[in-house]
Amino acid sequence: MTYDNRTEVRKVLIITLLLNVFVMGLKALVGHWTGSLSLLADALHSVTDSANNVLGLVAIKFSSPLPDREHPYGHNKFEAVGALGIAAFLGIACFEIVQGAVERILKGGEPVRVSPPELWLLLIVLGVNIFVAFYERNVGKRVGSSILIADATHTMSDIWVTISVIGGLIGVWLGYQWLDVLLAFPVALLVFWSGWSVLKENLPWLVDQMAIAPETIHAIAVSVPGVLNCHDIASRGVIGRQVFIEMHLIVDAPDVETAHNITEEVERQLEQRFHPVRILIHVEPPAYQSQSITFESEHR
């Protein structure tokens, strides 16, 4: 059974988009008032938050897990493509932050001016970021949405960036002007790491990397009474989102109905273990011989 989570994901993305626009505006305003490079870089980071929400809304419009005539395997890869778009935005933000810091070092700039009211505004920003990150991650895990989980990872990096920036601005307030430029570099590193995490999580889906070890599928299949062996085992997808399994199954069955019941039990056990999963089984008779059989069975 395939679960369509798009309505709930869309609702979460709209809520977080509004909150991210608020955060972005507040950071940009305080950054303009203070002249802080690290805070303006953080505001740029928040621009990607809002862009990610918009990208996610576009992606889920086309990412129905339900199959249709043109997409018999569903549309889940659209969501993975959307997550890769988030990684791309993070890469752009990383480049912009480093470029701004290098220009400040080489060309200099106006001193940063910060006051306690501006620091309190940044604490409000931090609180909103924390709420968004945990809200998106919890809903994403509950409904199995890669877009929400990826965006929550991005927002979590925003939390550490904002904490670093607040710490730097406190240092600037105490007279250490160089802290603002210095902190721009770890901000860029955190942004890059977030992008890499999103990329690493979604590439297996797009390149059809093996989802489940064939030895594991083989062990489950041969544990079912009536199964003699199986071969040509293949799997793809991501466990917890959607997995596709194919195999050839050698069964000890005198008729089609018995063979059908055996394969139904194999599918039931695989579904129970790796839900949600779609399984395609090619049934073969007991006397079948194949060079593709790479696992020994006590029945053979």
Coordinates of C-alpha atoms in Angstrom, one line a residue:
M1 CA 0.0 0.0 0.0
T2 CA 1.4 3.5 -1.0
Y3 CA 0.7 6.5 1.3
D4 CA 0.3 9.9 -0.3
N5 CA 1.6 12.4 2.2
R6 CA 1.6 15.5 -0.1
T7 CA -1.3 17.3 1.6
E8 CA 0.4 17.3 5.0
V9 CA 3.8 18.1 3.5
R10 CA 2.4 21.1 1.6
K11 CA 0.8 22.4 4.8
V12 CA 4.1 22.2 6.7
L13 CA 6.0 23.9 3.9
I14 CA 3.6 26.8 3.7
I15 CA 3.9 27.4 7.5
T16 CA 7.7 27.2 7.5
L17 CA 7.9 29.4 4.4
L18 CA 6.1 32.2 6.2
L19 CA 8.3 31.8 9.3
N20 CA 11.5 31.7 7.1
V21 CA 10.5 34.9 5.3
F22 CA 10.0 36.5 8.8
V23 CA 13.4 35.3 9.9
M24 CA 15.1 36.3 6.7
G25 CA 13.7 39.8 6.9
L26 CA 14.7 40.2 10.6
K27 CA 18.3 39.1 10.0
A28 CA 18.7 41.3 6.9
L29 CA 17.3 44.3 8.9
V30 CA 19.6 43.8 11.9
G31 CA 22.5 43.0 9.5
H32 CA 21.9 46.3 7.8
W33 CA 21.7 48.2 11.1
T34 CA 24.9 46.7 12.4
G35 CA 27.0 46.3 9.2
S36 CA 27.8 42.7 10.3
L37 CA 29.2 40.5 7.4
S38 CA 28.5 37.3 9.3
L39 CA 24.8 38.3 9.9
L40 CA 24.3 39.4 6.3
A41 CA 25.8 36.0 5.3
D42 CA 23.3 34.3 7.7
A43 CA 20.5 36.3 6.1
L44 CA 21.6 35.0 2.7
H45 CA 21.5 31.5 4.2
S46 CA 18.0 32.2 5.3
V47 CA 17.1 33.2 1.7
T48 CA 17.9 29.6 0.7
D49 CA 15.5 28.5 3.5
S50 CA 12.6 30.3 1.8
A51 CA 13.7 29.2 -1.7
N52 CA 13.9 25.6 -0.4
N53 CA 10.3 25.8 0.8
V54 CA 9.1 27.1 -2.6
L55 CA 11.1 24.4 -4.3
G56 CA 9.6 21.8 -2.1
L57 CA 6.1 23.0 -2.8
V58 CA 6.8 22.7 -6.6
A59 CA 8.5 19.3 -6.1
I60 CA 5.6 17.7 -4.2
K61 CA 3.1 18.9 -6.8
F62 CA 4.8 16.4 -9.2
S63 CA 6.0 13.8 -6.6
S64 CA 2.9 11.6 -6.1
P65 CA 3.9 8.1 -4.9
L66 CA 0.9 6.7 -6.7
P67 CA 1.6 5.2 -10.1
D68 CA -0.1 6.3 -13.3
R69 CA 0.1 5.5 -17.0
E70 CA 3.2 7.6 -17.7
H71 CA 4.9 6.8 -14.3
P72 CA 4.1 3.2 -13.4
Y73 CA 6.7 3.3 -10.5
G74 CA 5.2 6.5 -9.0
H75 CA 6.8 9.9 -8.9
N76 CA 8.9 9.8 -5.7
K77 CA 12.1 10.7 -7.6
F78 CA 10.7 14.2 -8.1
E79 CA 10.9 14.7 -4.4
A80 CA 14.5 13.5 -4.4
V81 CA 15.3 15.9 -7.2
G82 CA 13.8 18.7 -5.1
A83 CA 16.1 17.7 -2.2
L84 CA 19.1 17.9 -4.5
G85 CA 17.9 21.4 -5.4
I86 CA 18.2 22.2 -1.7
A87 CA 21.8 21.0 -1.8
A88 CA 22.5 23.2 -4.7
F89 CA 21.1 26.3 -3.0
L90 CA 23.3 25.4 0.0
G91 CA 26.4 25.3 -2.2
I92 CA 25.6 28.8 -3.6
A93 CA 25.1 30.2 -0.1
C94 CA 28.5 28.7 0.9
F95 CA 30.3 30.4 -2.0
E96 CA 28.7 33.7 -1.3
I97 CA 29.6 33.7 2.4
V98 CA 33.3 32.8 1.6
Q99 CA 33.5 35.5 -1.1
G100 CA 32.1 38.2 1.2
A101 CA 34.5 37.3 4.0
V102 CA 37.6 37.3 1.6
E103 CA 36.5 40.7 0.2
R104 CA 36.2 42.1 3.7
I105 CA 39.7 40.8 4.6
L106 CA 41.3 42.2 1.4
K107 CA 39.4 45.5 1.1
G108 CA 38.3 46.2 4.6
G109 CA 35.0 47.8 5.5
E110 CA 33.0 49.8 8.0
P111 CA 33.2 48.7 11.6
V112 CA 30.4 46.6 13.0
R113 CA 28.1 48.3 15.4
V114 CA 25.9 46.2 17.7
S115 CA 23.6 47.0 20.6
P116 CA 21.7 44.8 23.1
P117 CA 18.3 45.3 21.5
E118 CA 19.7 43.9 18.2
L119 CA 21.0 40.9 20.1
W120 CA 17.6 40.3 21.6
L121 CA 16.0 40.4 18.1
L122 CA 18.5 37.7 17.0
L123 CA 17.4 35.5 20.0
I124 CA 13.9 35.7 18.6
V125 CA 15.3 34.6 15.2
L126 CA 17.0 31.7 16.9
G127 CA 13.8 30.6 18.7
V128 CA 11.9 30.6 15.4
N129 CA 14.6 28.5 13.7
I130 CA 14.6 25.9 16.5
F131 CA 10.8 25.6 16.2
V132 CA 10.9 25.2 12.4
A133 CA 13.7 22.6 12.5
F134 CA 12.1 20.3 15.0
Y135 CA 8.6 20.8 13.5
E136 CA 9.7 19.9 10.0
R137 CA 11.9 17.0 11.2
N138 CA 9.2 15.4 13.3
V139 CA 6.5 15.7 10.6
G140 CA 9.0 14.5 8.0
K141 CA 9.8 11.4 9.9
R142 CA 6.2 10.7 10.7
V143 CA 5.0 11.0 7.1
G144 CA 8.2 9.8 5.4
S145 CA 9.0 13.0 3.4
S146 CA 12.5 13.5 2.2
I147 CA 11.8 17.1 1.3
L148 CA 10.8 17.9 5.0
I149 CA 13.7 16.0 6.4
A150 CA 16.2 17.6 4.1
D151 CA 14.8 21.1 4.8
A152 CA 14.9 20.4 8.5
T153 CA 18.6 19.5 8.1
H154 CA 19.2 22.8 6.4
T155 CA 17.3 24.7 9.1
M156 CA 19.3 22.8 11.8
S157 CA 22.5 24.2 10.2
D158 CA 20.9 27.6 10.3
I159 CA 20.5 27.2 14.1
W160 CA 24.2 26.7 14.6
V161 CA 25.0 29.5 12.2
T162 CA 22.8 31.9 14.1
I163 CA 24.3 30.8 17.4
S164 CA 27.8 31.4 16.0
V165 CA 26.8 34.8 14.6
I166 CA 25.2 35.8 18.0
G167 CA 28.4 34.8 19.8
G168 CA 30.5 36.8 17.3
L169 CA 28.3 39.9 17.6
I170 CA 28.6 39.6 21.4
G171 CA 32.4 39.6 20.9
V172 CA 32.1 42.6 18.6
W173 CA 30.0 44.4 21.2
L174 CA 32.9 43.8 23.6
G175 CA 35.4 45.3 21.1
Y176 CA 36.6 42.3 19.1
Q177 CA 35.8 43.5 15.5
W178 CA 37.8 40.7 13.8
L179 CA 35.4 38.0 15.2
D180 CA 32.7 39.0 12.6
V181 CA 34.9 38.1 9.6
L182 CA 36.5 35.1 11.4
L183 CA 33.1 33.5 12.1
A184 CA 32.0 33.9 8.4
F185 CA 34.3 30.9 7.5
P186 CA 32.8 28.3 10.0
V187 CA 29.4 29.5 8.9
A188 CA 30.3 28.6 5.3
L189 CA 31.7 25.2 6.5
L190 CA 28.4 24.4 8.3
V191 CA 26.4 25.4 5.2
F192 CA 28.6 23.1 3.0
W193 CA 28.2 20.2 5.4
S194 CA 24.4 20.5 5.4
G195 CA 24.4 20.4 1.6
W196 CA 26.7 17.4 1.5
S197 CA 24.4 15.6 4.0
V198 CA 21.3 16.2 1.8
L199 CA 23.2 15.1 -1.3
K200 CA 24.4 11.9 0.3
E201 CA 21.0 10.9 1.5
N202 CA 19.2 11.4 -1.8
L203 CA 21.7 10.2 -4.4
P204 CA 21.0 6.4 -3.7
W205 CA 17.4 7.0 -4.8
L206 CA 18.3 8.7 -8.0
V207 CA 21.0 6.3 -9.1
D208 CA 19.0 3.1 -8.1
Q209 CA 21.6 2.0 -5.6
M210 CA 20.9 -1.4 -3.9
A211 CA 18.4 -0.8 -1.1
I212 CA 18.6 -4.3 0.6
A213 CA 21.4 -6.8 0.6
P214 CA 20.3 -9.8 -1.6
E215 CA 21.5 -12.2 1.2
T216 CA 18.9 -10.6 3.5
I217 CA 16.1 -11.0 0.9
H218 CA 17.2 -14.6 0.2
A219 CA 17.1 -15.5 3.8
I220 CA 13.6 -14.2 4.3
A221 CA 12.3 -15.9 1.1
V222 CA 13.8 -19.4 1.8
S223 CA 12.4 -19.3 5.4
V224 CA 8.9 -19.6 3.9
P225 CA 7.7 -23.3 3.6
G226 CA 7.6 -24.3 -0.1
V227 CA 10.4 -22.0 -1.2
L228 CA 13.5 -24.0 -2.5
N229 CA 15.7 -21.1 -3.6
C230 CA 15.7 -17.8 -5.3
H231 CA 18.0 -15.9 -7.7
D232 CA 18.3 -12.7 -9.7
I233 CA 17.5 -10.7 -6.6
A234 CA 17.4 -6.9 -7.1
S235 CA 16.3 -4.0 -5.0
R236 CA 16.2 -0.2 -5.3
G237 CA 14.7 2.8 -3.5
V238 CA 15.2 3.9 0.1
I239 CA 14.0 1.9 3.1
G240 CA 11.3 3.8 4.9
R241 CA 10.3 5.8 1.8
Q242 CA 9.6 3.2 -1.0
V243 CA 11.5 0.0 -1.9
F244 CA 11.1 -2.1 -5.1
I245 CA 12.2 -5.7 -5.0
E246 CA 12.4 -8.2 -7.9
M247 CA 13.4 -11.9 -7.8
H248 CA 13.0 -15.3 -9.3
L249 CA 11.5 -17.8 -6.9
I250 CA 11.9 -21.6 -7.2
V251 CA 8.9 -23.2 -5.4
D252 CA 7.9 -26.7 -4.5
A253 CA 4.3 -26.5 -5.6
P254 CA 2.1 -29.0 -7.5
D255 CA -0.3 -26.3 -9.0
V256 CA -0.6 -22.6 -9.7
E257 CA -2.7 -21.9 -6.7
T258 CA -0.2 -23.4 -4.2
A259 CA 2.6 -21.5 -5.9
H260 CA 0.6 -18.3 -5.6
N261 CA 0.0 -18.8 -1.9
I262 CA 3.7 -19.4 -1.4
T263 CA 4.6 -16.2 -3.2
E264 CA 1.9 -14.3 -1.3
E265 CA 3.6 -15.3 2.0
V266 CA 7.0 -14.2 0.7
E267 CA 5.5 -10.9 -0.2
R268 CA 3.8 -10.5 3.2
Q269 CA 7.0 -11.1 5.1
L270 CA 9.0 -8.7 2.9
E271 CA 6.3 -6.1 3.2
Q272 CA 6.3 -6.5 7.0
R273 CA 10.1 -6.1 7.2
F274 CA 10.6 -3.3 4.6
H275 CA 7.3 -1.4 4.3
P276 CA 6.4 0.4 2.0
V277 CA 7.6 -2.0 -0.7
R278 CA 6.5 -3.2 -4.1
I279 CA 7.5 -6.7 -5.0
L280 CA 7.7 -8.5 -8.4
I281 CA 8.3 -12.3 -8.2
H282 CA 8.8 -14.6 -11.2
V283 CA 7.9 -18.2 -10.1
E284 CA 9.9 -21.2 -11.3
P285 CA 9.3 -25.0 -10.9
P286 CA 11.3 -27.3 -8.5
A287 CA 13.4 -28.8 -11.4
Y288 CA 14.5 -25.4 -12.7
Q289 CA 18.3 -25.0 -13.1
S290 CA 20.0 -21.6 -13.4
Q291 CA 23.6 -20.4 -13.4
S292 CA 22.2 -17.3 -11.7
I293 CA 21.7 -19.0 -8.4
T294 CA 24.4 -17.7 -6.1
F295 CA 23.0 -18.8 -2.8
E296 CA 23.0 -22.5 -1.7
S297 CA 19.9 -24.0 -0.2
E298 CA 19.6 -27.2 1.9
H299 CA 16.8 -28.2 -0.5
R300 CA 19.0 -28.1 -3.6

